[in-house]
PDB file of C-alpha atoms in Angstrom:
ATOM      1  CA  UNK A   1      75.750  24.839 -51.578  1.00 47.00           C
ATOM      2  CA  UNK A   2      76.415  22.901 -48.415  1.00 49.00           C
ATOM      3  CA  UNK A   3      73.868  20.622 -46.855  1.00 52.00           C
ATOM      4  CA  UNK A   4      71.939  22.214 -43.950  1.00 43.00           C
ATOM      5  CA  UNK A   5      71.726  20.022 -40.858  1.00 43.00           C
ATOM      6  CA  UNK A   6      68.161  18.831 -40.233  1.00 44.00           C
ATOM      7  CA  UNK A   7      67.985  20.200 -36.704  1.00 43.00           C
ATOM      8  CA  UNK A   8      68.812  23.775 -37.863  1.00 42.00           C
ATOM      9  CA  UNK A   9      66.292  24.060 -40.722  1.00 39.00           C
ATOM     10  CA  UNK A  10      63.065  23.661 -38.694  1.00 43.00           C
ATOM     11  CA  UNK A  11      64.280  26.169 -36.082  1.00 42.00           C
ATOM     12  CA  UNK A  12      64.944  28.831 -38.738  1.00 45.00           C
ATOM     13  CA  UNK A  13      61.593  28.213 -40.435  1.00 43.00           C
ATOM     14  CA  UNK A  14      59.765  28.257 -37.107  1.00 47.00           C
ATOM     15  CA  UNK A  15      61.575  31.388 -35.950  1.00 51.00           C
ATOM     16  CA  UNK A  16      60.757  33.320 -39.132  1.00 54.00           C
ATOM     17  CA  UNK A  17      57.206  31.992 -39.321  1.00 62.00           C
ATOM     18  CA  UNK A  18      56.519  32.847 -35.691  1.00 65.00           C
ATOM     19  CA  UNK A  19      57.799  36.403 -36.094  1.00 66.00           C
ATOM     20  CA  UNK A  20      55.592  36.884 -39.163  1.00 68.00           C
ATOM     21  CA  UNK A  21      52.604  35.397 -37.356  1.00 65.00           C
ATOM     22  CA  UNK A  22      53.089  37.607 -34.292  1.00 67.00           C
ATOM     23  CA  UNK A  23      53.471  40.689 -36.490  1.00 68.00           C
ATOM     24  CA  UNK A  24      50.276  39.837 -38.401  1.00 68.00           C
ATOM     25  CA  UNK A  25      48.369  39.241 -35.154  1.00 68.00           C
ATOM     26  CA  UNK A  26      49.536  42.541 -33.628  1.00 73.00           C
ATOM     27  CA  UNK A  27      48.686  44.482 -36.808  1.00 75.00           C
ATOM     28  CA  UNK A  28      45.246  42.825 -36.928  1.00 74.00           C
ATOM     29  CA  UNK A  29      44.704  43.581 -33.231  1.00 73.00           C
ATOM     30  CA  UNK A  30      45.607  47.260 -33.595  1.00 79.00           C
ATOM     31  CA  UNK A  31      43.496  47.648 -36.727  1.00 81.00           C
ATOM     32  CA  UNK A  32      40.511  46.024 -34.994  1.00 78.00           C
ATOM     33  CA  UNK A  33      40.996  48.237 -31.942  1.00 78.00           C
ATOM     34  CA  UNK A  34      41.057  51.378 -34.102  1.00 84.00           C
ATOM     35  CA  UNK A  35      37.855  50.314 -35.914  1.00 84.00           C
ATOM     36  CA  UNK A  36      36.090  49.610 -32.620  1.00 82.00           C
ATOM     37  CA  UNK A  37      37.140  52.959 -31.125  1.00 83.00           C
ATOM     38  CA  UNK A  38      36.038  54.852 -34.240  1.00 88.00           C
ATOM     39  CA  UNK A  39      32.640  53.105 -34.188  1.00 87.00           C
ATOM     40  CA  UNK A  40      32.221  53.717 -30.450  1.00 85.00           C
ATOM     41  CA  UNK A  41      33.121  57.412 -30.749  1.00 89.00           C
ATOM     42  CA  UNK A  42      30.683  57.886 -33.635  1.00 91.00           C
ATOM     43  CA  UNK A  43      27.823  56.223 -31.728  1.00 90.00           C
ATOM     44  CA  UNK A  44      28.627  58.148 -28.557  1.00 89.00           C
ATOM     45  CA  UNK A  45      28.462  61.378 -30.543  1.00 90.00           C
ATOM     46  CA  UNK A  46      25.067  60.402 -32.007  1.00 91.00           C
ATOM     47  CA  UNK A  47      23.738  59.464 -28.567  1.00 90.00           C
ATOM     48  CA  UNK A  48      24.828  62.794 -27.062  1.00 89.00           C
ATOM     49  CA  UNK A  49      23.285  64.784 -29.916  1.00 92.00           C
ATOM     50  CA  UNK A  50      20.000  62.921 -29.589  1.00 91.00           C
ATOM     51  CA  UNK A  51      19.943  63.382 -25.796  1.00 88.00           C
ATOM     52  CA  UNK A  52      20.720  67.102 -26.049  1.00 87.00           C
ATOM     53  CA  UNK A  53      17.890  67.620 -28.554  1.00 87.00           C
ATOM     54  CA  UNK A  54      15.535  65.922 -26.091  1.00 87.00           C
ATOM     55  CA  UNK A  55      17.008  67.705 -23.041  1.00 88.00           C
ATOM     56  CA  UNK A  56      17.592  64.218 -21.686  1.00 91.00           C
ATOM     57  CA  UNK A  57      20.304  62.154 -20.067  1.00 93.00           C
ATOM     58  CA  UNK A  58      22.747  59.543 -21.352  1.00 93.00           C
ATOM     59  CA  UNK A  59      23.121  56.251 -19.439  1.00 94.00           C
ATOM     60  CA  UNK A  60      26.378  54.312 -19.875  1.00 92.00           C
ATOM     61  CA  UNK A  61      25.837  50.649 -18.947  1.00 94.00           C
ATOM     62  CA  UNK A  62      29.058  48.745 -18.272  1.00 90.00           C
ATOM     63  CA  UNK A  63      31.071  51.904 -17.802  1.00 86.00           C
ATOM     64  CA  UNK A  64      34.200  49.997 -16.809  1.00 80.00           C
ATOM     65  CA  UNK A  65      36.078  49.806 -13.564  1.00 74.00           C
ATOM     66  CA  UNK A  66      39.533  50.998 -14.570  1.00 68.00           C
ATOM     67  CA  UNK A  67      40.591  54.569 -13.926  1.00 63.00           C
ATOM     68  CA  UNK A  68      41.636  55.137 -17.554  1.00 65.00           C
ATOM     69  CA  UNK A  69      38.213  54.188 -18.934  1.00 69.00           C
ATOM     70  CA  UNK A  70      36.236  57.405 -19.322  1.00 71.00           C
ATOM     71  CA  UNK A  71      32.732  57.831 -17.955  1.00 76.00           C
ATOM     72  CA  UNK A  72      30.624  58.423 -21.037  1.00 83.00           C
ATOM     73  CA  UNK A  73      27.225  58.915 -19.496  1.00 87.00           C
ATOM     74  CA  UNK A  74      25.467  61.447 -17.354  1.00 91.00           C
ATOM     75  CA  UNK A  75      24.769  58.359 -15.239  1.00 93.00           C
ATOM     76  CA  UNK A  76      27.235  55.439 -15.257  1.00 91.00           C
ATOM     77  CA  UNK A  77      26.419  51.826 -14.330  1.00 93.00           C
ATOM     78  CA  UNK A  78      28.605  48.792 -13.719  1.00 91.00           C
ATOM     79  CA  UNK A  79      28.268  45.622 -11.664  1.00 90.00           C
ATOM     80  CA  UNK A  80      31.616  46.205  -9.959  1.00 85.00           C
ATOM     81  CA  UNK A  81      32.912  49.169  -8.014  1.00 80.00           C
ATOM     82  CA  UNK A  82      35.399  51.352  -9.925  1.00 73.00           C
ATOM     83  CA  UNK A  83      38.486  52.819  -8.344  1.00 68.00           C
ATOM     84  CA  UNK A  84      38.628  55.706  -8.047  1.00 71.00           C
ATOM     85  CA  UNK A  85      34.872  56.165  -7.907  1.00 74.00           C
ATOM     86  CA  UNK A  86      33.425  57.608 -11.101  1.00 74.00           C
ATOM     87  CA  UNK A  87      31.085  60.547 -11.409  1.00 76.00           C
ATOM     88  CA  UNK A  88      27.369  59.759 -11.044  1.00 88.00           C
ATOM     89  CA  UNK A  89      28.071  56.051 -10.577  1.00 89.00           C
ATOM     90  CA  UNK A  90      25.398  53.455  -9.754  1.00 92.00           C
ATOM     91  CA  UNK A  91      26.309  49.861  -8.977  1.00 92.00           C
ATOM     92  CA  UNK A  92      23.849  47.592 -10.780  1.00 95.00           C
ATOM     93  CA  UNK A  93      23.560  44.704 -13.214  1.00 95.00           C
ATOM     94  CA  UNK A  94      22.864  45.393 -16.888  1.00 96.00           C
ATOM     95  CA  UNK A  95      20.125  42.764 -16.608  1.00 96.00           C
ATOM     96  CA  UNK A  96      18.252  44.603 -13.809  1.00 97.00           C
ATOM     97  CA  UNK A  97      18.665  48.372 -14.124  1.00 97.00           C
ATOM     98  CA  UNK A  98      17.269  50.311 -11.113  1.00 97.00           C
ATOM     99  CA  UNK A  99      15.660  53.100 -13.141  1.00 97.00           C
ATOM    100  CA  UNK A 100      12.104  53.932 -14.132  1.00 97.00           C
ATOM    101  CA  UNK A 101      10.870  53.302 -17.676  1.00 97.00           C
ATOM    102  CA  UNK A 102      12.131  55.824 -20.252  1.00 96.00           C
ATOM    103  CA  UNK A 103      14.284  57.647 -17.679  1.00 96.00           C
ATOM    104  CA  UNK A 104      17.018  58.307 -20.285  1.00 95.00           C
ATOM    105  CA  UNK A 105      17.095  59.651 -23.814  1.00 94.00           C
ATOM    106  CA  UNK A 106      20.093  57.512 -24.815  1.00 93.00           C
ATOM    107  CA  UNK A 107      21.543  54.291 -23.419  1.00 94.00           C
ATOM    108  CA  UNK A 108      25.058  53.173 -24.332  1.00 92.00           C
ATOM    109  CA  UNK A 109      25.854  49.454 -24.401  1.00 92.00           C
ATOM    110  CA  UNK A 110      29.483  49.603 -25.506  1.00 89.00           C
ATOM    111  CA  UNK A 111      31.305  46.262 -25.330  1.00 87.00           C
ATOM    112  CA  UNK A 112      29.153  44.959 -22.504  1.00 91.00           C
ATOM    113  CA  UNK A 113      26.774  42.402 -24.031  1.00 93.00           C
ATOM    114  CA  UNK A 114      29.530  39.855 -24.675  1.00 91.00           C
ATOM    115  CA  UNK A 115      30.335  39.871 -20.923  1.00 91.00           C
ATOM    116  CA  UNK A 116      26.930  39.445 -19.269  1.00 94.00           C
ATOM    117  CA  UNK A 117      25.143  36.110 -18.649  1.00 94.00           C
ATOM    118  CA  UNK A 118      22.038  37.027 -20.685  1.00 95.00           C
ATOM    119  CA  UNK A 119      22.605  39.572 -23.500  1.00 94.00           C
ATOM    120  CA  UNK A 120      18.905  39.530 -24.509  1.00 94.00           C
ATOM    121  CA  UNK A 121      17.871  40.581 -21.022  1.00 96.00           C
ATOM    122  CA  UNK A 122      20.490  43.356 -21.057  1.00 96.00           C
ATOM    123  CA  UNK A 123      19.096  44.684 -24.339  1.00 96.00           C
ATOM    124  CA  UNK A 124      15.511  44.492 -23.017  1.00 97.00           C
ATOM    125  CA  UNK A 125      16.465  46.448 -19.895  1.00 97.00           C
ATOM    126  CA  UNK A 126      18.226  49.113 -21.954  1.00 97.00           C
ATOM    127  CA  UNK A 127      15.146  49.465 -24.179  1.00 97.00           C
ATOM    128  CA  UNK A 128      12.959  49.759 -21.086  1.00 98.00           C
ATOM    129  CA  UNK A 129      14.925  52.619 -19.487  1.00 97.00           C
ATOM    130  CA  UNK A 130      15.936  54.473 -22.665  1.00 96.00           C
ATOM    131  CA  UNK A 131      14.308  55.978 -25.715  1.00 94.00           C
ATOM    132  CA  UNK A 132      17.229  54.975 -27.938  1.00 93.00           C
ATOM    133  CA  UNK A 133      19.866  52.291 -27.386  1.00 94.00           C
ATOM    134  CA  UNK A 134      23.329  52.468 -28.969  1.00 92.00           C
ATOM    135  CA  UNK A 135      25.250  49.180 -29.117  1.00 90.00           C
ATOM    136  CA  UNK A 136      28.891  48.444 -29.944  1.00 87.00           C
ATOM    137  CA  UNK A 137      30.088  44.850 -30.125  1.00 85.00           C
ATOM    138  CA  UNK A 138      33.536  43.427 -30.768  1.00 82.00           C
ATOM    139  CA  UNK A 139      34.193  42.194 -34.279  1.00 76.00           C
ATOM    140  CA  UNK A 140      33.581  38.443 -34.429  1.00 71.00           C
ATOM    141  CA  UNK A 141      36.428  37.897 -36.885  1.00 69.00           C
ATOM    142  CA  UNK A 142      39.070  39.343 -34.569  1.00 68.00           C
ATOM    143  CA  UNK A 143      41.359  37.259 -32.389  1.00 67.00           C
ATOM    144  CA  UNK A 144      40.836  39.783 -29.596  1.00 68.00           C
ATOM    145  CA  UNK A 145      37.185  38.761 -29.398  1.00 72.00           C
ATOM    146  CA  UNK A 146      37.859  35.037 -29.221  1.00 72.00           C
ATOM    147  CA  UNK A 147      40.741  35.133 -26.773  1.00 75.00           C
ATOM    148  CA  UNK A 148      39.457  37.801 -24.361  1.00 76.00           C
ATOM    149  CA  UNK A 149      39.132  36.019 -21.017  1.00 76.00           C
ATOM    150  CA  UNK A 150      35.986  37.910 -20.041  1.00 82.00           C
ATOM    151  CA  UNK A 151      33.925  37.284 -23.185  1.00 86.00           C
ATOM    152  CA  UNK A 152      31.151  34.800 -22.439  1.00 90.00           C
ATOM    153  CA  UNK A 153      29.730  35.250 -25.904  1.00 90.00           C
ATOM    154  CA  UNK A 154      30.943  35.699 -29.472  1.00 86.00           C
ATOM    155  CA  UNK A 155      28.567  37.984 -31.414  1.00 87.00           C
ATOM    156  CA  UNK A 156      28.083  36.751 -34.994  1.00 86.00           C
ATOM    157  CA  UNK A 157      25.418  37.510 -37.588  1.00 83.00           C
ATOM    158  CA  UNK A 158      22.968  38.987 -35.095  1.00 84.00           C
ATOM    159  CA  UNK A 159      23.271  36.143 -32.564  1.00 89.00           C
ATOM    160  CA  UNK A 160      25.412  35.392 -29.529  1.00 89.00           C
ATOM    161  CA  UNK A 161      27.308  32.098 -29.426  1.00 88.00           C
ATOM    162  CA  UNK A 162      29.026  30.699 -26.320  1.00 89.00           C
ATOM    163  CA  UNK A 163      32.761  31.379 -26.274  1.00 86.00           C
ATOM    164  CA  UNK A 164      34.408  27.957 -25.904  1.00 84.00           C
ATOM    165  CA  UNK A 165      37.406  29.577 -24.176  1.00 82.00           C
ATOM    166  CA  UNK A 166      35.410  31.437 -21.499  1.00 83.00           C
ATOM    167  CA  UNK A 167      35.902  30.303 -17.892  1.00 79.00           C
ATOM    168  CA  UNK A 168      34.075  31.778 -14.926  1.00 76.00           C
TER     169      UNK A 168
END
């Protein structure tokens, strides 16, 4: 077997290692995304069933601004203005909801708490305006959570820790 030049060996190892790493990251990302969507759909279903039994309304806090993000609530709240405008949309902060106490049967907080300045205040507001609150958070072990540019917080073991990569 001939001797491999030194400058070729590291390139081959790096090339193969990088491909494997990127494949593992993409598989992990897709798996995490599927888990999060399954959890969100299950909780949304529970929230709707509870609200229909109570003849009440569902509030979706942090509904999202993009046109492909569905409006999940009977009333939808976000701090920004979506385009195109969503059905029954109210512009408001999750930390100061403009509704009376117990106005809703179910409140959805799906992937919103990691974005807002004070997650505890967001939870308190949701509890104030709703009978039941349904929360979905990103998985703390996933790269998607750590490297998402809009995540102020990393949820772990029931607490929120500052994301060292977050920049306002």
